[in-house]
């Protein structure tokens, strides 16, 4: 067998890592989130040289959460790179969170040298089977010439059909220049003269030659066009007929309606034209602004039970809708979703509109409009309920206690936050209370983990939000339990000059769990925390640390935090909360 000749020296690429970076740059990737590692160093250095901003964090999961949030905010895949072995395994929870949210992202994983895999090399595991359940597509690159095409293919697949995370494994010996790799393998082969030594040298020489064979100088391919799937005309007409005939139509818009949407204002305009009352959930919060006349905020379960036609746009019948039991059996059910499985999850819809849910709403609004105009009593009844609930919440905000009333705090944040504010939700009880009391300002102005309920998303989501919307206020709403995952990332915020405003609802416990555990089992084991000095930890990293212990300190504490952010400095406000019964009886399974 003839040994392949080495490829000619390339003037376009410095090394394999540069090929990866060039492909990212060609696809318009602006940020590469990472935690450094020797297996991926050439990618990071080359990305910086090619104008891709490298944002290094303190945990691999944070890097992937940030890439996920880029996708949610822009509709384009975010990108993270992690080192081999534990770098990849640390990212798995964040990958699954993105998968369940239909969020497109690319994770680039380093790997041990190809010739040493399976032989006990540093951080060497069989990564493919480990990652496969958490992504929609995975690729192991084995030749230098395939690096850039693999990146291009991955970025397209992440967006196609039902979007989701993808994984590309890039072994370290593909990322350095050919001369260096040949020298590494030459040194590994040794200078022995035995037959075994000579055979080893021959094997490694040929192996290196195969790695670099036909690694030409072609520039990266341009981005592949990706067309979002669309519901059929028949599905559209069937949905329009059911809505037009309904006396009490209702629309629920979920996060997936915004997946891949280049211009969410088109979806908002479509909802206005349709004219039916709307509940916004998940990342769709804020789509209609703060006070749209069609948006309903409270008593969704009762409204769903009364409606005679319900349109679920990007909102599956999972636990958040009581597995479909909130919609009565006699009602027409229209489910618009890219995923056929999610459209039919737990309930068979009257109309399954399989395709992009945002696109479906826009097309539907050209056929049906002004639904509420002919049904004023239905809209008025829902409005009256909302008003009554708002009055109740306002009354609860006035109750004084030893520390801070959580509802008063959230009302104060809602009043203080800028019109361009983005809210990142990371927590249990405190964040769930915020979902009732805060009013996101704009489309993609609310980021929460989604159906996976993952704690720890806060720092990564906020990092992406601040980078993608420079100049806008970025708020993180932390439960004190969730805050523990992100505290070290205040080092990241300070180093990269990311002026987030974090508010920790510190009630010294895992309150969402404690509510039912103590009531049902009579024991608080594992659900109590201390009123830790989170603000002092943030200050030690160089951020502004602020402690608020009573209602009278709220306004000043928030003002100090906002002033620090305007000056380019991150801030953490540690708020000692009173325990509240606002969410008693709330448990999700």
XYZ file of C-alpha atoms in Angstrom:
589
model
C 0.000 0.000 0.000
C 1.408 3.345 -1.012
C 1.569 6.010 1.697
C -0.449 9.127 0.722
C 1.670 12.165 0.005
C 1.484 15.067 2.462
C -0.706 17.939 1.371
C 0.848 21.124 0.123
C 1.354 23.930 2.611
C -1.769 26.058 2.820
C -1.685 29.834 2.783
C -5.386 30.130 3.616
C -5.359 28.294 6.936
C -2.738 28.299 9.661
C -3.942 24.931 11.012
C -7.052 22.818 11.497
C -8.376 25.023 14.280
C -8.219 27.902 11.840
C -10.422 25.948 9.438
C -13.039 25.617 12.153
C -12.803 29.320 12.972
C -13.021 30.299 9.310
C -16.196 28.256 8.918
C -17.749 29.910 11.974
C -16.851 33.365 10.689
C -18.232 32.549 7.234
C -21.560 31.662 8.859
C -21.776 34.944 10.715
C -21.038 33.538 14.175
C -20.198 36.488 16.404
C -19.590 34.815 19.758
C -17.862 31.582 20.766
C -18.585 30.578 24.368
C -16.044 28.322 26.004
C -14.071 27.069 28.951
C -10.497 26.609 27.838
C -8.826 23.240 27.344
C -5.751 21.978 25.552
C -7.848 19.947 23.134
C -9.527 23.063 21.675
C -6.869 25.785 22.068
C -6.213 26.174 18.296
C -9.920 26.855 17.695
C -10.061 29.581 20.335
C -6.900 31.347 19.152
C -7.988 31.212 15.512
C -11.534 32.388 16.314
C -10.162 35.459 18.060
C -7.846 36.168 15.106
C -10.784 35.948 12.680
C -12.959 38.393 14.612
C -15.175 35.950 16.497
C -15.419 37.129 20.101
C -14.277 34.370 22.452
C -16.193 34.554 25.744
C -14.656 32.271 28.351
C -16.732 31.247 31.367
C -16.238 29.207 34.535
C -18.390 26.164 33.747
C -19.020 24.330 30.489
C -22.761 24.291 31.134
C -22.722 28.097 31.250
C -21.074 28.169 27.814
C -23.807 25.973 26.352
C -26.580 27.901 28.120
C -25.156 31.075 26.553
C -25.141 29.482 23.091
C -28.731 28.358 23.686
C -29.767 31.917 24.602
C -28.108 33.348 21.477
C -30.325 31.044 19.443
C -33.440 32.060 21.368
C -32.665 35.746 20.960
C -31.650 35.711 17.292
C -33.158 32.603 15.710
C -29.645 31.594 14.615
C -27.528 28.865 16.196
C -25.302 29.829 19.082
C -21.910 28.130 19.352
C -19.930 26.750 22.290
C -16.636 24.863 22.390
C -15.524 22.605 25.244
C -12.582 20.379 25.873
C -12.629 16.589 25.755
C -14.024 14.210 28.354
C -15.322 16.104 31.394
C -15.703 19.235 29.296
C -18.236 17.413 27.138
C -19.986 15.575 29.953
C -20.360 18.806 31.955
C -22.348 20.215 29.025
C -24.982 17.472 28.839
C -27.674 19.071 31.019
C -27.475 22.284 29.010
C -27.706 20.305 25.766
C -30.886 18.568 26.887
C -32.345 21.879 28.011
C -31.796 23.242 24.487
C -33.148 20.093 22.861
C -36.423 20.236 24.778
C -36.739 23.945 23.980
C -36.175 23.329 20.237
C -33.216 25.692 20.447
C -30.572 25.354 17.706
C -26.961 25.407 18.848
C -23.626 23.898 17.895
C -21.376 22.323 20.497
C -17.802 21.732 19.355
C -16.063 19.144 21.491
C -12.365 18.455 21.662
C -11.120 14.884 21.695
C -7.957 12.897 22.291
C -5.602 12.341 19.307
C -7.117 9.915 16.835
C -4.247 7.426 17.128
C -4.525 7.340 20.923
C -8.271 7.036 21.358
C -9.219 3.981 23.366
C -5.693 3.629 24.749
C -6.024 5.594 27.976
C -5.156 9.079 26.720
C -5.927 12.122 28.838
C -9.696 12.807 29.074
C -10.409 10.164 26.444
C -13.889 8.653 26.461
C -16.140 7.432 23.686
C -18.019 10.724 23.407
C -20.351 9.852 20.560
C -22.660 7.472 22.457
C -22.569 9.761 25.497
C -23.726 12.819 23.562
C -26.088 11.142 21.083
C -29.252 11.135 23.276
C -28.910 14.870 23.913
C -28.547 16.134 20.329
C -30.382 15.780 17.027
C -27.160 15.085 15.076
C -23.533 14.339 15.892
C -20.402 14.106 13.763
C -16.923 12.767 14.506
C -14.417 14.428 12.207
C -11.504 12.207 11.209
C -9.715 14.229 8.486
C -8.564 17.820 8.397
C -10.314 18.462 5.097
C -13.674 17.591 6.702
C -13.480 20.135 9.542
C -15.049 23.123 7.799
C -17.706 21.066 5.941
C -18.730 19.447 9.234
C -19.234 22.852 10.848
C -21.302 24.050 7.884
C -23.445 20.918 7.877
C -23.967 21.111 11.636
C -25.123 24.736 11.553
C -27.672 23.917 8.859
C -28.994 20.773 10.561
C -29.382 22.636 13.856
C -31.979 24.893 12.180
C -33.760 22.381 9.940
C -37.094 20.780 10.777
C -37.437 20.721 14.543
C -34.438 22.825 15.600
C -32.091 21.594 18.281
C -28.486 21.141 19.412
C -25.855 19.406 17.300
C -22.365 18.178 18.175
C -19.102 18.082 16.216
C -16.107 16.265 17.698
C -12.718 17.620 16.608
C -9.732 15.541 17.776
C -6.724 17.602 18.801
C -4.419 16.154 16.135
C -6.679 17.623 13.446
C -6.440 21.103 14.922
C -2.698 21.824 14.872
C -0.596 22.343 11.753
C 0.699 19.370 9.799
C 4.353 19.899 10.654
C 3.637 19.884 14.377
C 1.446 16.786 14.222
C 3.972 14.853 12.144
C 6.634 15.770 14.679
C 4.387 14.623 17.548
C 3.785 11.288 15.896
C 7.462 10.984 14.957
C 8.481 11.530 18.575
C 5.851 9.039 19.744
C 7.226 6.396 17.375
C 10.672 6.600 18.935
C 14.027 5.671 17.403
C 14.057 1.934 18.057
C 15.304 -0.458 15.392
C 13.206 -3.518 16.154
C 10.603 -4.712 13.678
C 7.838 -3.615 16.045
C 9.390 -0.141 16.333
C 9.698 0.225 12.595
C 6.147 -0.983 12.011
C 4.901 1.517 14.576
C 6.736 4.353 12.800
C 5.296 3.291 9.468
C 1.778 3.103 10.924
C 2.001 6.535 12.508
C 3.499 8.099 9.371
C 0.644 6.737 7.289
C -1.896 7.730 9.926
C -0.629 11.335 9.880
C -0.696 11.325 6.098
C -4.335 10.201 6.092
C -5.258 12.966 8.525
C -3.956 15.656 6.179
C -4.671 14.028 2.796
C -6.314 16.354 0.263
C -6.562 19.161 2.783
C -6.769 21.851 0.123
C -7.091 25.613 0.341
C -10.764 25.964 -0.543
C -12.540 28.701 1.430
C -15.444 27.653 3.676
C -18.750 27.037 1.959
C -21.353 29.797 2.372
C -24.269 29.158 4.745
C -26.786 26.656 3.435
C -30.285 28.021 2.984
C -32.715 26.568 5.503
C -36.444 26.805 4.832
C -38.704 26.570 7.851
C -41.376 23.853 7.597
C -44.884 25.162 6.974
C -48.302 23.767 7.739
C -50.316 22.729 4.688
C -53.039 24.841 3.152
C -55.588 22.207 4.164
C -54.501 22.435 7.801
C -54.636 26.212 7.608
C -58.153 26.240 6.170
C -59.401 23.735 8.745
C -57.995 25.838 11.584
C -59.479 29.033 10.147
C -62.914 27.452 9.888
C -62.865 26.268 13.499
C -61.719 29.627 14.852
C -64.238 31.600 12.822
C -67.084 29.412 14.077
C -66.080 29.602 17.746
C -67.982 31.661 20.312
C -65.156 31.611 22.857
C -61.845 31.292 20.956
C -58.569 31.340 22.884
C -54.919 31.358 21.820
C -51.949 30.160 23.864
C -48.538 31.046 22.426
C -45.489 29.147 23.685
C -41.751 29.488 23.281
C -41.571 27.384 20.128
C -43.602 29.966 18.200
C -40.523 32.201 18.281
C -37.966 29.543 17.361
C -36.173 30.745 14.256
C -38.360 33.844 13.886
C -36.327 36.577 12.231
C -38.936 39.243 13.007
C -41.188 38.496 16.003
C -43.141 41.705 15.372
C -44.818 39.908 12.462
C -46.175 37.325 14.902
C -47.357 40.051 17.274
C -49.136 41.813 14.424
C -50.771 38.534 13.416
C -52.151 38.040 16.928
C -53.556 41.559 16.858
C -55.300 40.858 13.557
C -56.710 37.538 14.760
C -58.269 39.373 17.655
C -58.755 36.440 20.030
C -57.690 36.698 23.686
C -54.118 35.485 24.095
C -52.089 33.902 26.863
C -48.321 34.083 26.385
C -46.123 31.482 28.037
C -42.429 30.756 28.311
C -40.231 32.801 26.035
C -43.298 34.228 24.275
C -43.844 36.483 27.285
C -43.326 40.065 26.179
C -44.307 39.376 22.565
C -47.261 41.788 22.823
C -45.560 44.335 25.050
C -46.694 45.257 28.551
C -50.376 46.142 28.132
C -51.862 44.781 24.913
C -55.688 44.711 25.080
C -55.842 41.088 23.890
C -53.295 39.707 26.330
C -54.686 37.892 29.347
C -52.482 37.275 32.379
C -54.374 35.259 34.978
C -56.826 32.394 35.455
C -55.632 30.609 32.326
C -56.882 27.235 33.508
C -60.446 28.493 33.894
C -60.313 30.263 30.519
C -59.145 27.088 28.798
C -61.977 25.107 30.352
C -64.532 27.638 29.121
C -63.149 28.115 25.582
C -64.852 26.257 22.745
C -61.827 26.510 20.432
C -58.208 26.634 21.612
C -55.206 27.320 19.414
C -51.903 26.158 20.927
C -49.110 27.828 18.957
C -45.795 26.296 19.941
C -47.207 25.161 23.292
C -47.441 21.375 23.779
C -49.866 19.708 26.173
C -47.242 18.879 28.781
C -47.379 19.420 32.555
C -47.734 23.171 32.056
C -51.173 22.583 30.517
C -51.989 19.679 32.849
C -51.285 17.227 30.006
C -54.143 18.641 27.955
C -56.777 18.294 30.673
C -57.153 22.076 30.897
C -58.847 22.000 27.478
C -62.288 20.437 27.603
C -62.943 17.452 25.366
C -65.802 19.105 23.483
C -63.647 22.062 22.419
C -61.880 22.298 19.115
C -58.125 22.002 19.618
C -55.665 23.373 17.054
C -52.021 22.490 17.681
C -49.365 24.313 15.643
C -45.849 23.006 16.173
C -42.799 22.012 14.157
C -42.776 18.729 16.049
C -45.522 16.279 15.130
C -44.897 14.495 18.414
C -45.360 17.633 20.493
C -48.421 18.694 18.528
C -50.092 15.412 19.514
C -48.583 15.056 22.982
C -51.212 13.755 25.454
C -54.136 15.071 23.360
C -55.177 14.363 19.809
C -55.893 17.794 18.293
C -58.792 18.524 15.996
C -56.255 20.120 13.650
C -52.534 19.332 13.798
C -50.732 22.095 11.899
C -47.240 20.681 11.535
C -44.806 23.465 10.746
C -43.427 26.649 12.178
C -45.964 27.984 14.698
C -45.065 31.633 14.175
C -45.436 31.308 10.414
C -48.759 29.541 10.986
C -50.107 32.480 13.018
C -49.064 34.962 10.336
C -50.709 32.964 7.557
C -53.813 32.276 9.645
C -54.308 35.988 10.337
C -54.731 36.575 6.609
C -57.829 34.357 6.708
C -59.350 35.157 10.097
C -59.404 38.491 11.880
C -61.305 40.495 14.469
C -62.474 37.466 16.448
C -63.023 39.453 19.649
C -64.985 42.233 17.932
C -67.994 39.964 17.492
C -67.531 38.377 20.930
C -67.183 41.340 23.335
C -68.711 39.507 26.298
C -66.025 36.785 26.156
C -63.158 39.256 26.143
C -64.815 41.387 28.849
C -65.265 38.404 31.169
C -61.588 37.495 30.906
C -60.573 41.136 31.378
C -62.650 41.409 34.536
C -60.943 38.366 36.009
C -57.548 39.815 35.220
C -58.423 43.108 36.875
C -59.663 41.366 40.012
C -56.490 39.276 40.252
C -54.298 42.332 39.756
C -56.083 44.102 42.594
C -55.505 41.075 44.809
C -51.797 41.030 43.971
C -51.501 44.759 44.626
C -53.120 44.284 48.015
C -50.702 41.483 48.904
C -47.771 43.734 47.963
C -48.675 46.091 50.818
C -48.342 43.478 53.567
C -45.364 44.316 55.790
C -43.170 41.734 57.504
C -39.796 41.356 59.152
C -37.906 41.371 55.860
C -38.937 42.113 52.257
C -42.320 41.297 50.774
C -41.475 39.353 47.553
C -44.446 40.788 45.669
C -43.503 44.334 46.667
C -39.963 43.650 45.433
C -41.160 42.351 42.078
C -43.583 45.221 41.620
C -40.677 47.595 42.324
C -38.480 45.848 39.737
C -41.291 46.047 37.194
C -41.598 49.770 37.847
C -37.848 50.486 37.817
C -36.657 48.381 34.870
C -36.017 50.164 31.579
C -38.320 49.843 28.579
C -35.684 47.743 26.789
C -35.077 45.409 29.761
C -34.517 41.690 29.221
C -35.425 39.456 32.169
C -33.638 36.140 32.720
C -35.457 33.763 35.062
C -33.437 31.246 37.078
C -35.151 29.810 40.119
C -38.214 28.164 41.562
C -40.667 29.888 43.874
C -39.326 33.436 43.519
C -39.185 33.211 39.724
C -42.646 31.628 39.488
C -43.993 34.541 41.515
C -42.208 36.893 39.109
C -44.037 35.338 36.174
C -47.307 36.579 37.690
C -46.115 40.068 38.585
C -43.467 41.217 36.104
C -44.394 42.516 32.647
C -41.745 41.752 30.014
C -41.392 44.708 27.693
C -40.733 43.235 24.277
C -40.427 40.102 22.178
C -37.681 37.868 23.526
C -37.593 40.031 26.621
C -38.105 37.036 28.921
C -35.775 34.032 28.992
C -36.497 30.995 31.127
C -35.171 27.434 30.906
C -38.356 25.952 29.470
C -39.938 22.560 30.009
C -36.793 20.959 31.487
C -36.990 23.305 34.475
C -33.210 23.525 34.654
C -31.663 25.601 37.413
C -28.353 27.278 36.586
C -29.308 28.906 33.283
C -29.087 32.451 34.685
C -25.491 33.434 34.033
C -25.293 31.918 30.548
C -28.629 33.321 29.409
C -27.782 36.777 30.763
C -24.328 36.695 29.196
C -25.852 36.097 25.770
C -28.606 38.661 26.292
C -26.145 41.389 27.227
C -23.917 40.591 24.255
C -26.757 40.351 21.733
C -28.521 43.477 23.036
C -25.715 45.827 24.070
C -27.022 48.901 25.820
C -30.238 47.233 26.971
C -30.731 46.409 30.630
C -30.206 42.734 31.427
C -31.779 41.511 34.671
C -31.311 38.089 36.269
C -33.988 36.989 38.724
C -32.324 34.383 40.938
C -33.786 32.184 43.568
C -31.220 31.780 46.316
C -30.959 28.089 45.466
C -30.379 28.696 41.771
C -27.900 31.496 42.492
C -25.400 28.918 43.728
C -24.788 27.684 40.182
C -23.924 31.111 38.816
C -21.979 32.957 41.500
C -18.584 32.133 39.994
C -19.725 33.654 36.708
C -19.588 37.103 38.280
C -15.899 36.740 37.561
C -16.911 36.247 33.913
C -19.201 39.279 33.972
C -16.457 41.473 35.461
C -13.685 40.267 33.121
C -15.823 40.685 30.015
C -17.483 43.904 31.208
C -21.002 42.467 31.120
C -23.178 44.855 33.194
C -25.952 42.537 34.349
C -28.280 43.362 37.230
C -28.881 40.271 39.357
C -31.531 40.186 42.062
C -31.427 37.251 44.473
C -34.704 36.441 46.207
C -33.116 35.122 49.385
C -35.659 33.357 51.593
C -33.095 30.869 52.919
C -34.564 27.802 51.333
C -35.538 25.709 48.342
C -39.029 27.067 48.832
C -40.772 25.567 45.821
C -39.829 22.097 47.075
C -40.267 22.935 50.744
C -43.906 23.994 50.325
C -45.126 20.495 49.515
C -42.423 18.509 51.286
C -43.055 20.053 54.683
C -46.828 19.981 54.236
C -46.985 16.385 53.026
C -44.052 14.786 54.818
C -43.580 16.991 57.854
C -39.822 17.408 57.459
C -37.629 20.146 55.978
C -34.598 17.931 55.440
C -32.551 19.122 52.438
C -34.664 22.197 51.704
C -33.232 24.775 54.109
C -30.458 27.233 53.271
C -28.732 30.087 55.088
C -29.253 33.754 54.285
C -25.849 33.687 52.656
C -23.941 36.866 51.784
C -24.199 36.422 48.015
C -23.570 40.153 47.548
C -20.194 39.841 49.257
C -19.178 37.001 46.935
C -20.120 39.099 43.893
C -18.181 42.063 45.325
C -15.127 39.848 45.824
C -15.173 39.172 42.076
C -15.290 42.936 41.404
C -19.031 43.461 40.953
C -21.263 45.827 42.897
C -22.703 43.942 45.878
C -25.851 45.290 47.547
C -27.816 43.966 50.543
C -31.534 44.753 50.975
C -33.185 43.585 54.218
C -36.503 45.451 54.376
C -39.059 47.092 52.103
C -37.675 50.547 52.775
C -34.327 49.631 51.223
C -35.731 48.287 47.925
C -35.783 51.507 45.905
C -32.261 52.548 46.859
C -30.862 49.069 46.281
C -32.337 48.806 42.785
C -31.219 52.349 41.937
C -27.646 51.540 42.975
C -27.683 48.391 40.864
C -28.999 50.201 37.794
C -26.415 52.965 38.231
C -23.612 50.392 38.404
C -24.896 48.718 35.225
C -25.065 52.039 33.390
C -21.430 52.555 34.383
C -20.543 49.174 32.848
C -20.263 47.217 36.105
C -22.290 44.120 37.011
C -24.311 44.222 40.209
C -25.927 41.717 42.557
C -28.725 42.728 44.924
C -29.141 40.204 47.741
C -32.696 40.637 49.046
C -33.755 38.981 52.285
C -37.321 37.872 51.624
C -40.135 37.059 53.993
C -41.719 33.687 53.438
C -44.929 33.984 51.428
C -47.984 31.797 50.889
C -48.600 33.387 47.466
C -47.966 30.094 45.680
C -49.270 27.605 48.235
C -50.567 24.514 46.506
C -48.366 24.986 43.429
C -46.537 21.812 42.513
C -45.443 20.578 39.084
C -44.876 16.953 38.124
